[in-house]
């Protein structure tokens, strides 16, 4: 990529959940020195950046997503100096550093909220969302917390309710107040001045609420619920029309983008949880005055089928314009993808194959990618016994929903008692099966998920079409998923068999030889591709055989033809430096 300030385009970002990555101090909780000690491992994976979940001072009721100081480091994770050393070492290894900013809400122990709740007249009285009870004393409206129950909690000091989209100890800031917006922008500037390369923005569509406080409507029959919200959570029964994703949000994103533009080479990636997340992703990233990119929960909620994944990709492309996506299959909030994609089909024994397939498929998509720690090992969801659960979300909805602890257990570095993560009892137990999938064991196995992931990421980085080439969905049968990645001078066809049976397909004219094979056993002969169960193939295609104008002209659907014209337009007129794709 010719412009170094655009490093994030086509990048692979490795998410670190600091409590569970590496404990350097031996107290059972991961820390910043532990991350620094493992940066060589991360760099060797072939990723471009790390995203570190919150490490700010916090009472840890939601494990760091309840902040009491936006400019510090919680002693649990180390010192401010430890973070500076981490930043310096990462940059020395060529890794960008992205930190998690939780701007929409604070801890109820933050001094802003302590002052705000003390009276209705103090200087920060309107820094949070306060509202009077209804005449019968009930909450102002029917808004629900993402963690179940009402989004309102009564405070006896003010005799008002305050809004919290998550736990009651996470009051929402009032972004309608200019002073709040300025303070949060100043907090972002603090870390930019320190040298961080960007921000992952937690709940980036939750900053504003409707001032009229209207009731949310019930979710209509056939309407899509917010992805990844379990059916046992009443949050899934509302259409979230007034509590989140308000038009004013775009104004703040523009203010934030203006700040980022003062620091060339920095970026933002927003988390979006919404009833219509793909459209929201496009709305929040299109143009040059909003987020650089965003990701949604669509792939966290998706069934493991070619048709469903094809629908998600096509749906995004149809609305995308010049928006740049960021895709992820796992993170610290959802069941790990290997378990999610094998649980309903009784395919647990196929976990290693599914893990490899999922990773290379994700990293073949158009856009940027997030890999969650342990995903490169193919870790399944850990089995955490009830007496060891700590996640308030899971404790509130047990037993139908077991919460997020199963994806947050310690990283297994070795097969020892505590997985090489710590020398004492860890904050969450190390799953016995995870120890058998440890980094130590997989490095010694050339066919392991870790070794395949490393080799694929390094190969991907050397292929221009795979990094930021246009993606054109292929026309395969229902059991196969595939697409062309096309840059000015290169074309690669990626095909994936998402079933437990061998599949065959004829490849289009111009298809040549398989160009990436490590970890997979696809076979190509006389234009016929054979894909065993859960296998992938990457095939060279003669770039000269791809005529964008012909692809547009042969499309019968007028709306689809317009979409293809937008998608392929830049491909027809790129300069040698590689114009922006898509």
XYZ file of C-alpha atoms in Angstrom:
582
model
C 0.000 0.000 0.000
C 1.608 3.256 -1.130
C 0.271 5.588 1.575
C 1.655 4.655 4.990
C -1.059 6.674 6.731
C -3.555 4.178 5.285
C -1.861 1.202 6.973
C -5.177 0.126 8.496
C -6.710 -0.680 5.106
C -6.507 -4.444 4.740
C -4.755 -4.785 8.099
C -5.036 -7.723 10.488
C -5.590 -6.589 14.084
C -4.929 -8.944 16.997
C -7.202 -8.342 19.982
C -5.716 -8.783 23.441
C -7.904 -9.192 26.511
C -5.268 -8.141 29.079
C -6.697 -10.001 32.096
C -6.227 -13.287 30.255
C -3.244 -12.914 27.942
C -0.127 -13.290 30.108
C 0.530 -12.798 33.828
C 4.088 -11.534 34.326
C 3.692 -10.749 38.025
C 2.290 -14.052 39.240
C -0.951 -12.854 40.803
C -3.312 -14.792 38.515
C -4.328 -11.787 36.392
C -2.786 -10.820 33.058
C -0.973 -7.494 32.864
C 0.821 -5.062 30.566
C 4.331 -6.483 31.193
C 2.901 -9.867 30.234
C 1.700 -8.460 26.917
C 5.095 -6.884 26.286
C 6.786 -10.228 26.954
C 4.684 -11.868 24.217
C 4.893 -9.173 21.540
C 7.470 -11.165 19.586
C 4.967 -14.027 19.356
C 2.303 -11.637 18.049
C 4.658 -10.044 15.512
C 5.660 -13.503 14.248
C 2.001 -14.270 13.552
C 2.090 -11.752 10.721
C -0.510 -9.324 12.055
C -0.237 -5.556 11.654
C -1.596 -4.189 14.931
C -2.761 -5.052 18.417
C -5.971 -3.875 20.043
C -5.825 -3.920 23.833
C -9.107 -4.086 25.742
C -9.429 -1.526 28.584
C -6.654 -1.288 31.157
C -7.791 1.992 32.752
C -8.479 2.389 36.491
C -11.781 0.686 37.239
C -13.667 -1.115 40.029
C -13.870 -3.969 37.475
C -17.598 -4.578 37.839
C -17.573 -5.039 34.053
C -13.869 -5.885 33.922
C -12.535 -2.530 32.762
C -15.476 -1.316 30.709
C -16.511 0.713 33.769
C -13.861 3.457 33.790
C -12.957 5.769 36.670
C -9.980 7.505 35.005
C -9.523 7.793 31.259
C -5.860 8.792 31.534
C -4.405 6.153 33.823
C -3.504 2.480 34.164
C -5.192 0.299 36.760
C -2.570 -1.079 39.198
C -3.959 -4.546 38.425
C -2.359 -4.247 34.984
C 0.830 -2.445 35.964
C 1.964 1.167 35.734
C 1.827 3.970 33.230
C 5.515 3.308 32.590
C 4.617 -0.302 31.736
C 2.288 0.949 29.029
C 4.950 3.255 27.624
C 7.370 0.319 27.471
C 4.729 -1.792 25.728
C 4.109 0.962 23.175
C 7.821 1.380 22.483
C 8.422 -2.356 22.082
C 5.397 -2.841 19.820
C 6.468 -0.005 17.560
C 9.968 -1.446 17.461
C 8.478 -4.681 16.110
C 6.430 -2.829 13.493
C 3.122 -3.336 15.322
C 0.575 -0.538 15.585
C -1.136 -0.130 18.974
C -4.888 0.447 19.259
C -6.497 0.997 22.652
C -10.115 0.544 23.676
C -11.965 3.783 24.457
C -15.226 3.440 26.391
C -16.667 6.894 25.796
C -20.392 6.315 26.176
C -20.443 5.562 29.899
C -18.283 5.572 33.016
C -18.213 3.762 36.322
C -20.581 5.088 38.969
C -17.400 5.631 41.011
C -16.008 8.126 38.489
C -15.712 11.528 40.168
C -17.911 13.022 37.442
C -20.826 10.812 38.433
C -20.189 11.186 42.164
C -20.594 14.933 41.689
C -23.473 14.651 39.229
C -25.617 12.516 41.517
C -25.011 14.742 44.556
C -27.640 17.335 43.560
C -29.578 18.767 40.632
C -27.641 22.050 40.721
C -23.917 21.140 40.700
C -21.562 21.847 37.779
C -21.820 18.306 36.451
C -25.494 17.811 37.177
C -26.255 17.332 33.472
C -23.168 15.334 32.519
C -25.230 12.142 32.738
C -28.729 11.254 31.532
C -31.181 12.034 34.326
C -34.974 11.958 34.105
C -37.895 12.314 36.491
C -40.042 9.298 37.345
C -43.468 8.912 35.850
C -46.246 10.076 38.212
C -46.553 6.527 39.535
C -42.831 6.389 40.348
C -41.886 4.017 37.550
C -38.997 4.648 35.113
C -39.324 7.353 32.445
C -39.825 4.845 29.622
C -39.463 1.201 28.615
C -35.806 1.244 27.566
C -33.912 -1.903 28.508
C -30.357 -2.577 29.544
C -28.237 -4.720 27.234
C -27.550 -6.837 30.312
C -31.315 -7.363 30.900
C -33.754 -5.427 33.048
C -34.605 -1.728 32.936
C -32.030 0.731 31.596
C -32.996 3.106 34.426
C -31.978 3.101 38.093
C -33.494 5.407 40.699
C -31.171 7.615 42.746
C -32.580 8.798 46.078
C -30.330 11.863 46.282
C -31.700 13.489 43.145
C -35.004 11.610 43.236
C -34.490 10.927 39.573
C -33.601 7.984 37.406
C -30.284 7.760 35.545
C -29.782 5.905 32.278
C -27.435 2.948 31.918
C -27.439 0.917 28.729
C -25.403 -1.744 30.506
C -24.915 -2.419 34.242
C -26.477 -0.054 36.768
C -22.925 0.822 37.843
C -22.221 2.090 34.297
C -24.183 5.363 33.982
C -24.455 6.822 30.485
C -22.841 10.178 29.793
C -25.020 12.906 28.305
C -23.453 13.583 24.913
C -26.006 16.292 24.243
C -23.858 18.356 26.620
C -20.975 20.018 24.675
C -18.755 19.926 27.772
C -18.989 16.133 27.867
C -18.046 15.823 24.215
C -15.083 18.164 24.658
C -13.818 16.270 27.698
C -13.944 12.937 25.894
C -12.158 14.381 22.871
C -9.474 15.740 25.200
C -9.099 12.279 26.724
C -8.591 10.832 23.250
C -6.014 13.529 22.492
C -4.082 12.547 25.623
C -3.410 9.056 24.235
C -2.735 10.315 20.712
C -0.069 12.631 22.123
C 1.442 9.613 23.856
C 1.784 7.859 20.492
C -1.038 5.324 20.196
C -2.040 4.565 16.622
C -5.782 4.458 17.028
C -8.856 3.598 19.015
C -11.349 0.798 19.106
C -14.522 2.624 20.122
C -16.734 0.603 22.423
C -20.473 0.875 21.613
C -19.830 3.667 19.125
C -23.514 4.053 18.275
C -24.599 4.485 21.925
C -23.369 8.029 22.542
C -26.680 9.848 22.089
C -30.241 9.139 23.161
C -33.507 10.726 22.068
C -34.191 13.758 24.246
C -37.934 13.085 24.045
C -37.413 9.725 25.810
C -40.065 7.956 23.718
C -40.804 4.301 24.390
C -39.077 1.889 22.041
C -41.558 -0.095 19.920
C -41.836 -3.842 20.257
C -39.904 -5.848 17.711
C -42.336 -6.676 14.945
C -42.909 -10.126 13.543
C -40.149 -10.890 11.062
C -38.010 -7.919 12.093
C -34.347 -8.590 12.787
C -33.216 -8.504 16.401
C -29.846 -7.181 17.494
C -27.286 -9.839 16.505
C -25.633 -11.896 19.277
C -28.295 -11.004 21.880
C -29.642 -14.311 23.263
C -33.365 -14.972 23.051
C -33.419 -15.224 26.857
C -32.570 -11.515 27.052
C -35.634 -9.226 26.793
C -33.401 -6.656 25.056
C -34.002 -8.721 21.925
C -37.748 -7.979 22.101
C -37.492 -4.252 21.334
C -36.631 -2.268 18.230
C -33.997 0.127 19.521
C -35.282 3.246 17.811
C -34.809 5.903 20.480
C -32.207 4.707 22.987
C -29.259 4.329 20.567
C -28.090 5.211 17.030
C -29.483 8.728 17.046
C -28.734 11.174 14.184
C -26.667 13.385 16.499
C -24.146 10.555 16.792
C -22.798 11.407 13.348
C -21.936 14.916 14.480
C -19.744 13.613 17.292
C -18.053 11.121 14.978
C -17.166 14.052 12.712
C -15.669 15.905 15.686
C -13.654 12.821 16.576
C -12.489 12.343 12.974
C -11.320 15.953 12.853
C -9.202 15.248 15.927
C -7.765 12.072 14.386
C -6.883 13.974 11.219
C -4.526 16.121 13.312
C -2.497 12.920 13.851
C -1.805 11.427 10.395
C -1.606 7.653 10.389
C -4.035 7.158 13.262
C -7.387 5.434 12.891
C -10.688 4.548 14.539
C -12.628 1.295 14.417
C -16.094 1.440 15.899
C -18.075 -1.360 17.498
C -21.684 -1.268 16.322
C -24.508 -3.142 18.009
C -27.787 -2.279 16.341
C -30.963 -3.803 14.936
C -29.658 -3.048 11.426
C -25.902 -3.200 11.956
C -24.624 -3.409 8.384
C -26.508 -0.297 7.309
C -25.276 1.440 10.447
C -21.701 0.390 9.684
C -21.944 1.973 6.253
C -23.568 5.127 7.649
C -20.792 5.524 10.226
C -17.835 4.950 7.877
C -18.838 6.366 4.496
C -16.964 9.468 3.391
C -13.925 11.107 4.982
C -15.465 12.728 8.059
C -16.641 9.747 10.109
C -15.037 6.576 11.444
C -12.238 5.042 9.413
C -13.931 1.656 9.727
C -16.341 -0.281 11.915
C -17.377 -3.820 12.692
C -20.702 -5.307 13.638
C -21.935 -8.474 15.328
C -23.304 -9.985 12.104
C -20.645 -12.662 11.825
C -20.884 -13.323 15.564
C -24.494 -14.343 15.116
C -24.257 -16.060 11.751
C -25.112 -19.669 11.195
C -22.362 -21.761 9.631
C -23.658 -21.915 6.088
C -22.434 -20.635 2.756
C -25.764 -18.959 2.005
C -25.930 -17.030 5.278
C -22.355 -15.774 4.998
C -22.883 -14.889 1.341
C -25.978 -12.898 2.283
C -24.064 -10.888 4.895
C -21.237 -10.024 2.516
C -23.573 -9.162 -0.349
C -25.792 -7.086 1.932
C -22.834 -5.007 3.061
C -21.511 -4.562 -0.468
C -24.862 -3.458 -1.769
C -24.992 -0.497 0.602
C -21.277 0.112 1.069
C -20.300 2.886 -1.317
C -16.764 3.777 -0.232
C -17.244 2.538 3.356
C -14.425 0.342 4.633
C -15.458 -2.677 6.728
C -13.700 -4.481 9.534
C -14.698 -8.119 10.032
C -14.386 -10.390 13.068
C -15.594 -13.877 13.969
C -14.779 -13.790 17.699
C -14.070 -11.350 20.497
C -14.340 -11.037 24.271
C -18.146 -10.770 24.190
C -19.252 -13.820 22.195
C -18.865 -17.597 22.145
C -15.697 -18.586 20.324
C -16.296 -19.268 16.646
C -15.148 -22.914 16.688
C -17.828 -23.808 19.235
C -20.426 -21.564 17.637
C -19.971 -23.156 14.223
C -19.895 -26.765 15.395
C -22.457 -26.885 18.214
C -25.625 -27.189 16.142
C -24.292 -29.765 13.695
C -22.578 -32.047 16.234
C -19.248 -31.356 14.576
C -17.141 -30.893 17.717
C -14.602 -33.471 16.502
C -14.066 -31.325 13.405
C -12.974 -28.344 15.493
C -9.390 -28.116 14.135
C -10.572 -28.203 10.517
C -13.301 -25.638 11.171
C -10.811 -23.414 12.996
C -8.399 -23.316 10.060
C -11.195 -22.783 7.564
C -12.770 -19.983 9.609
C -9.478 -18.100 9.957
C -8.452 -18.213 6.305
C -11.992 -17.357 5.215
C -12.090 -14.334 7.529
C -8.675 -13.171 6.378
C -9.703 -13.466 2.725
C -12.502 -10.933 3.024
C -12.376 -7.429 1.590
C -11.640 -5.007 4.410
C -9.673 -5.192 7.638
C -9.830 -8.117 10.063
C -9.773 -8.678 13.819
C -8.386 -11.897 15.306
C -9.156 -12.529 18.975
C -6.417 -14.006 21.165
C -6.522 -17.804 20.963
C -8.371 -17.775 17.647
C -5.052 -18.619 15.980
C -4.998 -21.747 18.167
C -8.534 -22.791 17.258
C -9.627 -22.606 20.884
C -13.214 -23.723 21.525
C -15.381 -22.069 24.156
C -14.069 -22.981 27.614
C -16.262 -24.859 30.063
C -16.425 -22.660 33.183
C -18.316 -24.193 36.140
C -21.040 -22.079 37.687
C -19.103 -21.538 40.924
C -16.268 -19.903 38.927
C -18.437 -17.567 36.847
C -17.740 -13.857 37.339
C -19.471 -12.212 34.356
C -22.541 -10.276 35.599
C -24.245 -10.769 32.223
C -24.028 -14.545 32.537
C -24.980 -14.610 36.205
C -28.109 -12.565 35.407
C -29.316 -14.914 32.643
C -28.078 -18.297 33.893
C -28.691 -21.090 32.930
C -30.024 -20.318 29.437
C -27.088 -18.010 28.797
C -23.766 -18.684 30.477
C -22.223 -15.310 29.805
C -18.865 -14.322 28.410
C -16.460 -16.073 30.771
C -16.047 -19.023 28.413
C -14.306 -16.880 25.788
C -12.218 -14.970 28.355
C -10.288 -17.761 30.053
C -6.468 -17.534 30.133
C -4.369 -18.000 27.016
C -2.702 -21.457 27.027
C 1.004 -20.981 26.352
C 2.019 -24.451 27.574
C 0.286 -27.678 28.573
C 1.187 -27.179 32.256
C -1.272 -26.814 35.132
C -2.035 -23.145 34.506
C -1.224 -23.230 30.808
C 1.941 -21.177 31.258
C -0.280 -18.150 31.842
C 0.557 -17.724 35.519
C 2.235 -19.431 38.473
C -0.832 -19.315 40.734
C -4.589 -19.876 40.574
C -5.824 -17.655 37.710
C -8.846 -15.351 37.861
C -10.700 -17.766 35.546
C -9.797 -21.448 35.243
C -7.643 -22.707 32.383
C -9.687 -25.189 30.363
C -8.037 -28.615 30.244
C -8.777 -28.975 26.528
C -7.130 -25.613 25.894
C -3.882 -26.880 27.430
C -3.799 -29.581 24.759
C -4.025 -26.791 22.147
C -1.260 -24.680 23.707
C 1.117 -22.464 21.773
C 4.011 -24.723 22.795
C 2.361 -27.846 21.340
C 1.125 -26.188 18.171
C 4.473 -24.640 17.314
C 5.863 -28.171 17.196
C 3.133 -29.360 14.783
C 3.479 -28.177 11.182
C -0.210 -28.904 10.502
C -1.556 -27.116 13.607
C -4.018 -24.245 13.449
C -1.320 -21.891 14.758
C 1.239 -22.852 12.135
C -1.347 -22.661 9.338
C -2.552 -19.259 10.565
C 0.998 -17.893 10.674
C 1.865 -19.182 7.222
C -1.390 -17.915 5.727
C -1.060 -14.417 7.211
C 2.482 -14.047 5.911
C 1.410 -15.278 2.475
C -1.598 -12.965 2.472
C 0.583 -9.963 3.224
C 2.584 -10.622 0.038
C -0.518 -10.789 -2.211
C -1.846 -7.339 -3.242
C -5.211 -8.731 -4.290
C -5.723 -10.323 -0.869
C -4.860 -7.186 1.093
C -7.018 -4.547 -0.555
C -8.242 -5.892 -3.864
C -11.908 -5.710 -4.809
C -14.068 -8.671 -3.754
C -16.445 -10.166 -6.302
C -18.710 -12.906 -4.940
C -18.604 -16.132 -6.914
C -21.593 -18.062 -8.193
C -21.270 -21.501 -6.569
C -23.823 -24.007 -5.357
C -25.365 -23.698 -1.900
C -22.637 -25.705 -0.164
C -19.685 -23.661 -1.394
C -18.689 -20.088 -0.651
C -16.215 -18.227 -2.792
C -15.050 -14.941 -4.240
C -12.510 -13.305 -6.468
C -10.024 -10.885 -4.946
C -8.867 -8.609 -7.759
C -6.262 -5.850 -7.802
C -4.774 -4.066 -10.796
C -2.277 -6.786 -11.596
C -3.473 -9.847 -9.710
C -6.543 -12.033 -9.251
C -7.021 -14.862 -6.743
C -10.097 -17.060 -6.450
C -10.880 -18.237 -2.897
C -13.300 -21.161 -2.467
C -14.479 -22.685 0.827
C -16.327 -25.924 1.561
C -18.389 -25.333 4.712
C -19.777 -28.875 4.857
C -18.578 -32.207 6.254
C -18.660 -33.847 2.811
C -16.405 -33.575 -0.245
C -17.610 -31.133 -2.894
C -16.639 -30.641 -6.547
C -16.995 -27.569 -8.717
C -15.875 -26.385 -12.142
C -13.757 -23.248 -12.106
C -14.233 -20.347 -14.538
C -12.056 -19.654 -17.548
C -8.738 -18.134 -16.598
C -8.333 -20.176 -13.440
C -4.852 -21.623 -13.134
C -3.078 -23.451 -10.337
C -3.615 -23.541 -6.584
C -1.304 -20.871 -5.152
C -1.694 -21.558 -1.430
C -1.918 -25.067 -0.039
C -0.496 -25.200 3.527
C -2.934 -26.897 5.899
C -5.414 -27.824 3.158
C -5.861 -30.709 0.745
C -7.835 -29.291 -2.169
C -7.109 -30.780 -5.599
C -7.418 -29.096 -8.997
C -7.334 -31.011 -12.273
C -8.594 -30.002 -15.729
C -10.548 -27.086 -14.288
C -12.348 -29.280 -11.739
C -11.763 -28.354 -8.094
C -12.187 -31.034 -5.422
C -12.657 -29.714 -1.904
C -12.776 -32.246 0.956
C -14.798 -31.405 4.068
C -13.988 -28.012 5.638
C -11.267 -27.233 3.117
C -10.234 -24.068 1.299
C -8.523 -23.426 -2.011
C -6.786 -20.331 -3.346
C -6.422 -20.387 -7.100
C -4.505 -18.043 -9.407
C -6.717 -16.452 -12.038
C -5.368 -14.758 -15.164
C -5.989 -11.070 -14.513
C -6.401 -10.447 -18.241
C -9.364 -12.820 -18.292
C -11.354 -10.546 -15.974
C -13.194 -7.811 -17.853
C -15.047 -5.566 -15.375
C -17.172 -4.076 -18.157
C -18.356 -7.528 -19.218
C -19.254 -8.405 -15.635
C -21.401 -5.283 -15.466
C -23.005 -5.715 -18.877
C -24.040 -9.337 -18.319
C -25.870 -8.582 -15.063
C -29.669 -8.603 -15.728
C -30.766 -6.950 -12.467
C -30.622 -3.124 -12.878
C -29.987 -2.496 -9.187
C -27.292 -5.172 -9.065
C -25.780 -3.716 -12.252
C -25.488 -0.327 -10.570
C -23.850 -1.931 -7.564
C -21.311 -3.772 -9.722
C -20.544 -0.569 -11.585
C -19.674 1.175 -8.301
C -17.716 -1.819 -7.019
C -15.610 -2.317 -10.144
C -15.287 1.300 -11.215
C -12.005 1.962 -9.443
C -10.594 -1.332 -10.713
C -11.011 -0.144 -14.296
C -9.004 3.035 -13.735
C -6.396 2.453 -11.075
C -2.971 3.985 -11.272
C 0.196 2.003 -10.638
C 0.229 3.017 -6.968
C -2.976 1.146 -6.281
C -6.100 3.272 -5.998
C -8.632 2.829 -3.256
C -10.668 -0.289 -3.924
C -14.338 -1.087 -3.665
